Amino acid sequence: MRKTIYSGTNAVSASNAVNKAIALRVKGIKGKIAAGTYRASNELRNASLCILRGQRSGRVYRIPFTKKKYTASAQGESPAVRTGIFRLSWGAHNYIRKNGTQFEAVASIESNIKAGKYLLGDILENGTRKMAKRPYKQKIINMAMPKIREIFKNL
């Protein structure tokens, strides 16, 4: 019976081969996660375009400096589209953080439109003392989540 014991350079080269194989596998997984995160952020943006469109049931106003009119959103409805700037301002953002041996994938959308010194999206979502809430964030998440789950399920 023959017994081979690895020592010296053989053990080092075997260890290097295993490390390279693991690094290559991790890189491939990270690439798939990055692609899935990108697709998930696009699903969130698509859902925002759907939620932030359509007719609302609030008061009818005249658009300033024009003769056109629009219907504002009522309390509890998603924000109405007056000019479309807020609706189209949402950009997809995604990134991956590595924490030791774990990855955290973040897919999000953001709008940087401000009303004064505050973000317009936050004002609409939370309301003010003079304006009732116009919640839309959870509606966007609820609409996009089934497709996002499917994306990561199929990675």
PDB file of C-alpha atoms in Angstrom:
ATOM      1  CA  MET A   1       0.000   0.000   0.000  1.00  0.00           C
ATOM      2  CA  ARG A   2       1.399   3.324  -1.018  1.00  0.00           C
ATOM      3  CA  LYS A   3       0.801   6.448   1.041  1.00  0.00           C
ATOM      4  CA  THR A   4       1.551   9.941  -0.295  1.00  0.00           C
ATOM      5  CA  ILE A   5       2.012  12.800   2.082  1.00  0.00           C
ATOM      6  CA  TYR A   6       1.920  16.324   0.695  1.00  0.00           C
ATOM      7  CA  SER A   7       4.516  18.614   2.057  1.00  0.00           C
ATOM      8  CA  GLY A   8       6.460  21.644   1.046  1.00  0.00           C
ATOM      9  CA  THR A   9       5.710  23.011  -2.426  1.00  0.00           C
ATOM     10  CA  ASN A  10       2.991  20.450  -3.237  1.00  0.00           C
ATOM     11  CA  ALA A  11       0.913  21.536  -0.244  1.00  0.00           C
ATOM     12  CA  VAL A  12       1.392  25.210  -1.113  1.00  0.00           C
ATOM     13  CA  SER A  13       0.412  24.753  -4.750  1.00  0.00           C
ATOM     14  CA  ALA A  14      -2.657  22.703  -3.760  1.00  0.00           C
ATOM     15  CA  SER A  15      -3.630  25.426  -1.301  1.00  0.00           C
ATOM     16  CA  ASN A  16      -3.152  28.092  -3.996  1.00  0.00           C
ATOM     17  CA  ALA A  17      -5.286  26.125  -6.443  1.00  0.00           C
ATOM     18  CA  VAL A  18      -8.107  25.817  -3.897  1.00  0.00           C
ATOM     19  CA  ASN A  19      -7.882  29.526  -3.024  1.00  0.00           C
ATOM     20  CA  LYS A  20      -7.984  30.506  -6.698  1.00  0.00           C
ATOM     21  CA  ALA A  21     -10.986  28.251  -7.321  1.00  0.00           C
ATOM     22  CA  ILE A  22     -12.830  29.743  -4.341  1.00  0.00           C
ATOM     23  CA  ALA A  23     -11.976  33.318  -5.403  1.00  0.00           C
ATOM     24  CA  LEU A  24     -13.217  32.616  -8.920  1.00  0.00           C
ATOM     25  CA  ARG A  25     -16.464  31.127  -7.575  1.00  0.00           C
ATOM     26  CA  VAL A  26     -17.027  34.090  -5.221  1.00  0.00           C
ATOM     27  CA  LYS A  27     -16.396  36.514  -8.088  1.00  0.00           C
ATOM     28  CA  GLY A  28     -18.994  34.704 -10.197  1.00  0.00           C
ATOM     29  CA  ILE A  29     -21.554  34.780  -7.386  1.00  0.00           C
ATOM     30  CA  LYS A  30     -20.866  38.453  -6.732  1.00  0.00           C
ATOM     31  CA  GLY A  31     -21.390  39.174 -10.438  1.00  0.00           C
ATOM     32  CA  LYS A  32     -24.746  37.377 -10.397  1.00  0.00           C
ATOM     33  CA  ILE A  33     -25.802  39.260  -7.275  1.00  0.00           C
ATOM     34  CA  ALA A  34     -24.756  42.566  -8.863  1.00  0.00           C
ATOM     35  CA  ALA A  35     -26.791  41.798 -11.977  1.00  0.00           C
ATOM     36  CA  GLY A  36     -29.794  40.799  -9.879  1.00  0.00           C
ATOM     37  CA  THR A  37     -29.514  43.949  -7.783  1.00  0.00           C
ATOM     38  CA  TYR A  38     -29.410  46.088 -10.933  1.00  0.00           C
ATOM     39  CA  ARG A  39     -32.515  44.354 -12.264  1.00  0.00           C
ATOM     40  CA  ALA A  40     -34.255  44.764  -8.885  1.00  0.00           C
ATOM     41  CA  SER A  41     -33.605  48.518  -8.836  1.00  0.00           C
ATOM     42  CA  ASN A  42     -35.033  48.741 -12.357  1.00  0.00           C
ATOM     43  CA  GLU A  43     -38.156  46.910 -11.164  1.00  0.00           C
ATOM     44  CA  LEU A  44     -38.525  49.486  -8.392  1.00  0.00           C
ATOM     45  CA  ARG A  45     -38.214  52.312 -10.923  1.00  0.00           C
ATOM     46  CA  ASN A  46     -40.775  50.696 -13.236  1.00  0.00           C
ATOM     47  CA  ALA A  47     -43.173  50.314 -10.310  1.00  0.00           C
ATOM     48  CA  SER A  48     -42.680  53.975  -9.384  1.00  0.00           C
ATOM     49  CA  LEU A  49     -43.618  55.002 -12.920  1.00  0.00           C
ATOM     50  CA  CYS A  50     -46.830  52.957 -12.611  1.00  0.00           C
ATOM     51  CA  ILE A  51     -47.798  54.139  -9.119  1.00  0.00           C
ATOM     52  CA  LEU A  52     -47.100  57.803  -9.861  1.00  0.00           C
ATOM     53  CA  ARG A  53     -49.359  58.027 -12.898  1.00  0.00           C
ATOM     54  CA  GLY A  54     -53.052  58.130 -13.588  1.00  0.00           C
ATOM     55  CA  GLN A  55     -55.968  60.289 -12.577  1.00  0.00           C
ATOM     56  CA  ARG A  56     -56.545  61.314  -8.975  1.00  0.00           C
ATOM     57  CA  SER A  57     -59.710  62.394  -7.179  1.00  0.00           C
ATOM     58  CA  GLY A  58     -58.751  65.558  -5.267  1.00  0.00           C
ATOM     59  CA  ARG A  59     -59.402  69.226  -6.004  1.00  0.00           C
ATOM     60  CA  VAL A  60     -59.015  70.646  -9.488  1.00  0.00           C
ATOM     61  CA  TYR A  61     -56.370  73.365  -9.801  1.00  0.00           C
ATOM     62  CA  ARG A  62     -55.092  75.572 -12.587  1.00  0.00           C
ATOM     63  CA  ILE A  63     -51.419  75.015 -13.402  1.00  0.00           C
ATOM     64  CA  PRO A  64     -49.637  78.312 -12.661  1.00  0.00           C
ATOM     65  CA  PHE A  65     -48.884  80.514 -15.669  1.00  0.00           C
ATOM     66  CA  THR A  66     -51.037  78.350 -17.970  1.00  0.00           C
ATOM     67  CA  LYS A  67     -54.694  77.831 -18.717  1.00  0.00           C
ATOM     68  CA  LYS A  68     -54.430  74.088 -18.121  1.00  0.00           C
ATOM     69  CA  LYS A  69     -55.984  72.344 -15.143  1.00  0.00           C
ATOM     70  CA  TYR A  70     -55.077  69.212 -13.237  1.00  0.00           C
ATOM     71  CA  THR A  71     -56.684  67.125 -10.513  1.00  0.00           C
ATOM     72  CA  ALA A  72     -54.655  66.939  -7.323  1.00  0.00           C
ATOM     73  CA  SER A  73     -54.452  63.836  -5.178  1.00  0.00           C
ATOM     74  CA  ALA A  74     -56.802  63.394  -2.260  1.00  0.00           C
ATOM     75  CA  GLN A  75     -55.673  62.474   1.238  1.00  0.00           C
ATOM     76  CA  GLY A  76     -54.179  58.961   1.251  1.00  0.00           C
ATOM     77  CA  GLU A  77     -53.765  58.760  -2.550  1.00  0.00           C
ATOM     78  CA  SER A  78     -50.408  58.646  -4.303  1.00  0.00           C
ATOM     79  CA  PRO A  79     -49.212  62.079  -5.460  1.00  0.00           C
ATOM     80  CA  ALA A  80     -50.854  63.448  -8.591  1.00  0.00           C
ATOM     81  CA  VAL A  81     -48.819  64.279 -11.682  1.00  0.00           C
ATOM     82  CA  ARG A  82     -48.836  67.991 -12.376  1.00  0.00           C
ATOM     83  CA  THR A  83     -45.732  68.468 -14.518  1.00  0.00           C
ATOM     84  CA  GLY A  84     -44.216  64.972 -14.466  1.00  0.00           C
ATOM     85  CA  ILE A  85     -40.872  66.159 -13.085  1.00  0.00           C
ATOM     86  CA  PHE A  86     -41.216  64.306  -9.776  1.00  0.00           C
ATOM     87  CA  ARG A  87     -42.434  61.129 -11.482  1.00  0.00           C
ATOM     88  CA  LEU A  88     -39.514  61.064 -13.911  1.00  0.00           C
ATOM     89  CA  SER A  89     -36.890  62.121 -11.364  1.00  0.00           C
ATOM     90  CA  TRP A  90     -36.468  58.664  -9.847  1.00  0.00           C
ATOM     91  CA  GLY A  91     -33.102  57.077 -10.556  1.00  0.00           C
ATOM     92  CA  ALA A  92     -32.099  53.497  -9.879  1.00  0.00           C
ATOM     93  CA  HIS A  93     -29.226  52.890  -7.463  1.00  0.00           C
ATOM     94  CA  ASN A  94     -27.633  49.609  -6.453  1.00  0.00           C
ATOM     95  CA  TYR A  95     -24.513  48.458  -4.706  1.00  0.00           C
ATOM     96  CA  ILE A  96     -23.019  45.479  -2.934  1.00  0.00           C
ATOM     97  CA  ARG A  97     -21.263  45.624   0.427  1.00  0.00           C
ATOM     98  CA  LYS A  98     -18.997  42.845   1.580  1.00  0.00           C
ATOM     99  CA  ASN A  99     -18.998  42.225   5.314  1.00  0.00           C
ATOM    100  CA  GLY A 100     -16.513  39.477   6.100  1.00  0.00           C
ATOM    101  CA  THR A 101     -17.838  36.400   4.326  1.00  0.00           C
ATOM    102  CA  GLN A 102     -21.293  37.874   3.657  1.00  0.00           C
ATOM    103  CA  PHE A 103     -22.587  40.156   0.914  1.00  0.00           C
ATOM    104  CA  GLU A 104     -25.315  42.731   1.339  1.00  0.00           C
ATOM    105  CA  ALA A 105     -27.014  43.680  -1.911  1.00  0.00           C
ATOM    106  CA  VAL A 106     -28.965  46.950  -1.923  1.00  0.00           C
ATOM    107  CA  ALA A 107     -31.365  47.958  -4.679  1.00  0.00           C
ATOM    108  CA  SER A 108     -33.071  51.318  -4.370  1.00  0.00           C
ATOM    109  CA  ILE A 109     -34.486  54.279  -6.222  1.00  0.00           C
ATOM    110  CA  GLU A 110     -34.011  57.916  -5.299  1.00  0.00           C
ATOM    111  CA  SER A 111     -35.388  61.286  -6.233  1.00  0.00           C
ATOM    112  CA  ASN A 112     -33.362  64.364  -5.381  1.00  0.00           C
ATOM    113  CA  ILE A 113     -36.095  66.890  -6.237  1.00  0.00           C
ATOM    114  CA  LYS A 114     -36.371  69.396  -3.423  1.00  0.00           C
ATOM    115  CA  ALA A 115     -39.111  71.743  -2.274  1.00  0.00           C
ATOM    116  CA  GLY A 116     -37.193  74.394  -0.397  1.00  0.00           C
ATOM    117  CA  LYS A 117     -34.658  72.603   1.755  1.00  0.00           C
ATOM    118  CA  TYR A 118     -36.634  69.336   2.014  1.00  0.00           C
ATOM    119  CA  LEU A 119     -36.922  66.421  -0.398  1.00  0.00           C
ATOM    120  CA  LEU A 120     -40.256  66.565  -2.191  1.00  0.00           C
ATOM    121  CA  GLY A 121     -40.711  62.804  -1.877  1.00  0.00           C
ATOM    122  CA  ASP A 122     -40.434  62.965   1.909  1.00  0.00           C
ATOM    123  CA  ILE A 123     -42.890  65.860   2.107  1.00  0.00           C
ATOM    124  CA  LEU A 124     -45.433  63.961   0.022  1.00  0.00           C
ATOM    125  CA  GLU A 125     -44.930  60.658   1.848  1.00  0.00           C
ATOM    126  CA  ASN A 126     -45.126  62.084   5.370  1.00  0.00           C
ATOM    127  CA  GLY A 127     -47.297  65.151   4.833  1.00  0.00           C
ATOM    128  CA  THR A 128     -46.938  68.449   6.641  1.00  0.00           C
ATOM    129  CA  ARG A 129     -49.068  70.236   9.177  1.00  0.00           C
ATOM    130  CA  LYS A 130     -50.924  71.879   6.260  1.00  0.00           C
ATOM    131  CA  MET A 131     -51.031  68.877   3.889  1.00  0.00           C
ATOM    132  CA  ALA A 132     -52.165  65.318   4.505  1.00  0.00           C
ATOM    133  CA  LYS A 133     -49.927  62.361   3.663  1.00  0.00           C
ATOM    134  CA  ARG A 134     -49.706  61.168   0.060  1.00  0.00           C
ATOM    135  CA  PRO A 135     -48.186  57.708   0.656  1.00  0.00           C
ATOM    136  CA  TYR A 136     -46.578  56.035  -2.320  1.00  0.00           C
ATOM    137  CA  LYS A 137     -43.360  54.319  -1.173  1.00  0.00           C
ATOM    138  CA  GLN A 138     -44.920  51.153   0.232  1.00  0.00           C
ATOM    139  CA  LYS A 139     -47.168  50.874  -2.847  1.00  0.00           C
ATOM    140  CA  ILE A 140     -44.071  50.910  -5.054  1.00  0.00           C
ATOM    141  CA  ILE A 141     -42.386  48.239  -2.930  1.00  0.00           C
ATOM    142  CA  ASN A 142     -45.505  46.064  -2.892  1.00  0.00           C
ATOM    143  CA  MET A 143     -45.821  46.270  -6.679  1.00  0.00           C
ATOM    144  CA  ALA A 144     -42.158  45.468  -7.365  1.00  0.00           C
ATOM    145  CA  MET A 145     -41.543  42.811  -4.703  1.00  0.00           C
ATOM    146  CA  PRO A 146     -42.975  39.750  -6.522  1.00  0.00           C
ATOM    147  CA  LYS A 147     -40.722  40.395  -9.529  1.00  0.00           C
ATOM    148  CA  ILE A 148     -37.717  41.120  -7.295  1.00  0.00           C
ATOM    149  CA  ARG A 149     -38.220  37.845  -5.432  1.00  0.00           C
ATOM    150  CA  GLU A 150     -38.372  36.032  -8.766  1.00  0.00           C
ATOM    151  CA  ILE A 151     -35.136  37.706  -9.920  1.00  0.00           C
ATOM    152  CA  PHE A 152     -33.176  36.550  -6.866  1.00  0.00           C
ATOM    153  CA  LYS A 153     -34.846  33.144  -6.797  1.00  0.00           C
ATOM    154  CA  ASN A 154     -33.557  32.446 -10.304  1.00  0.00           C
ATOM    155  CA  LEU A 155     -29.931  33.548  -9.746  1.00  0.00           C
TER     156      LEU A 155
END
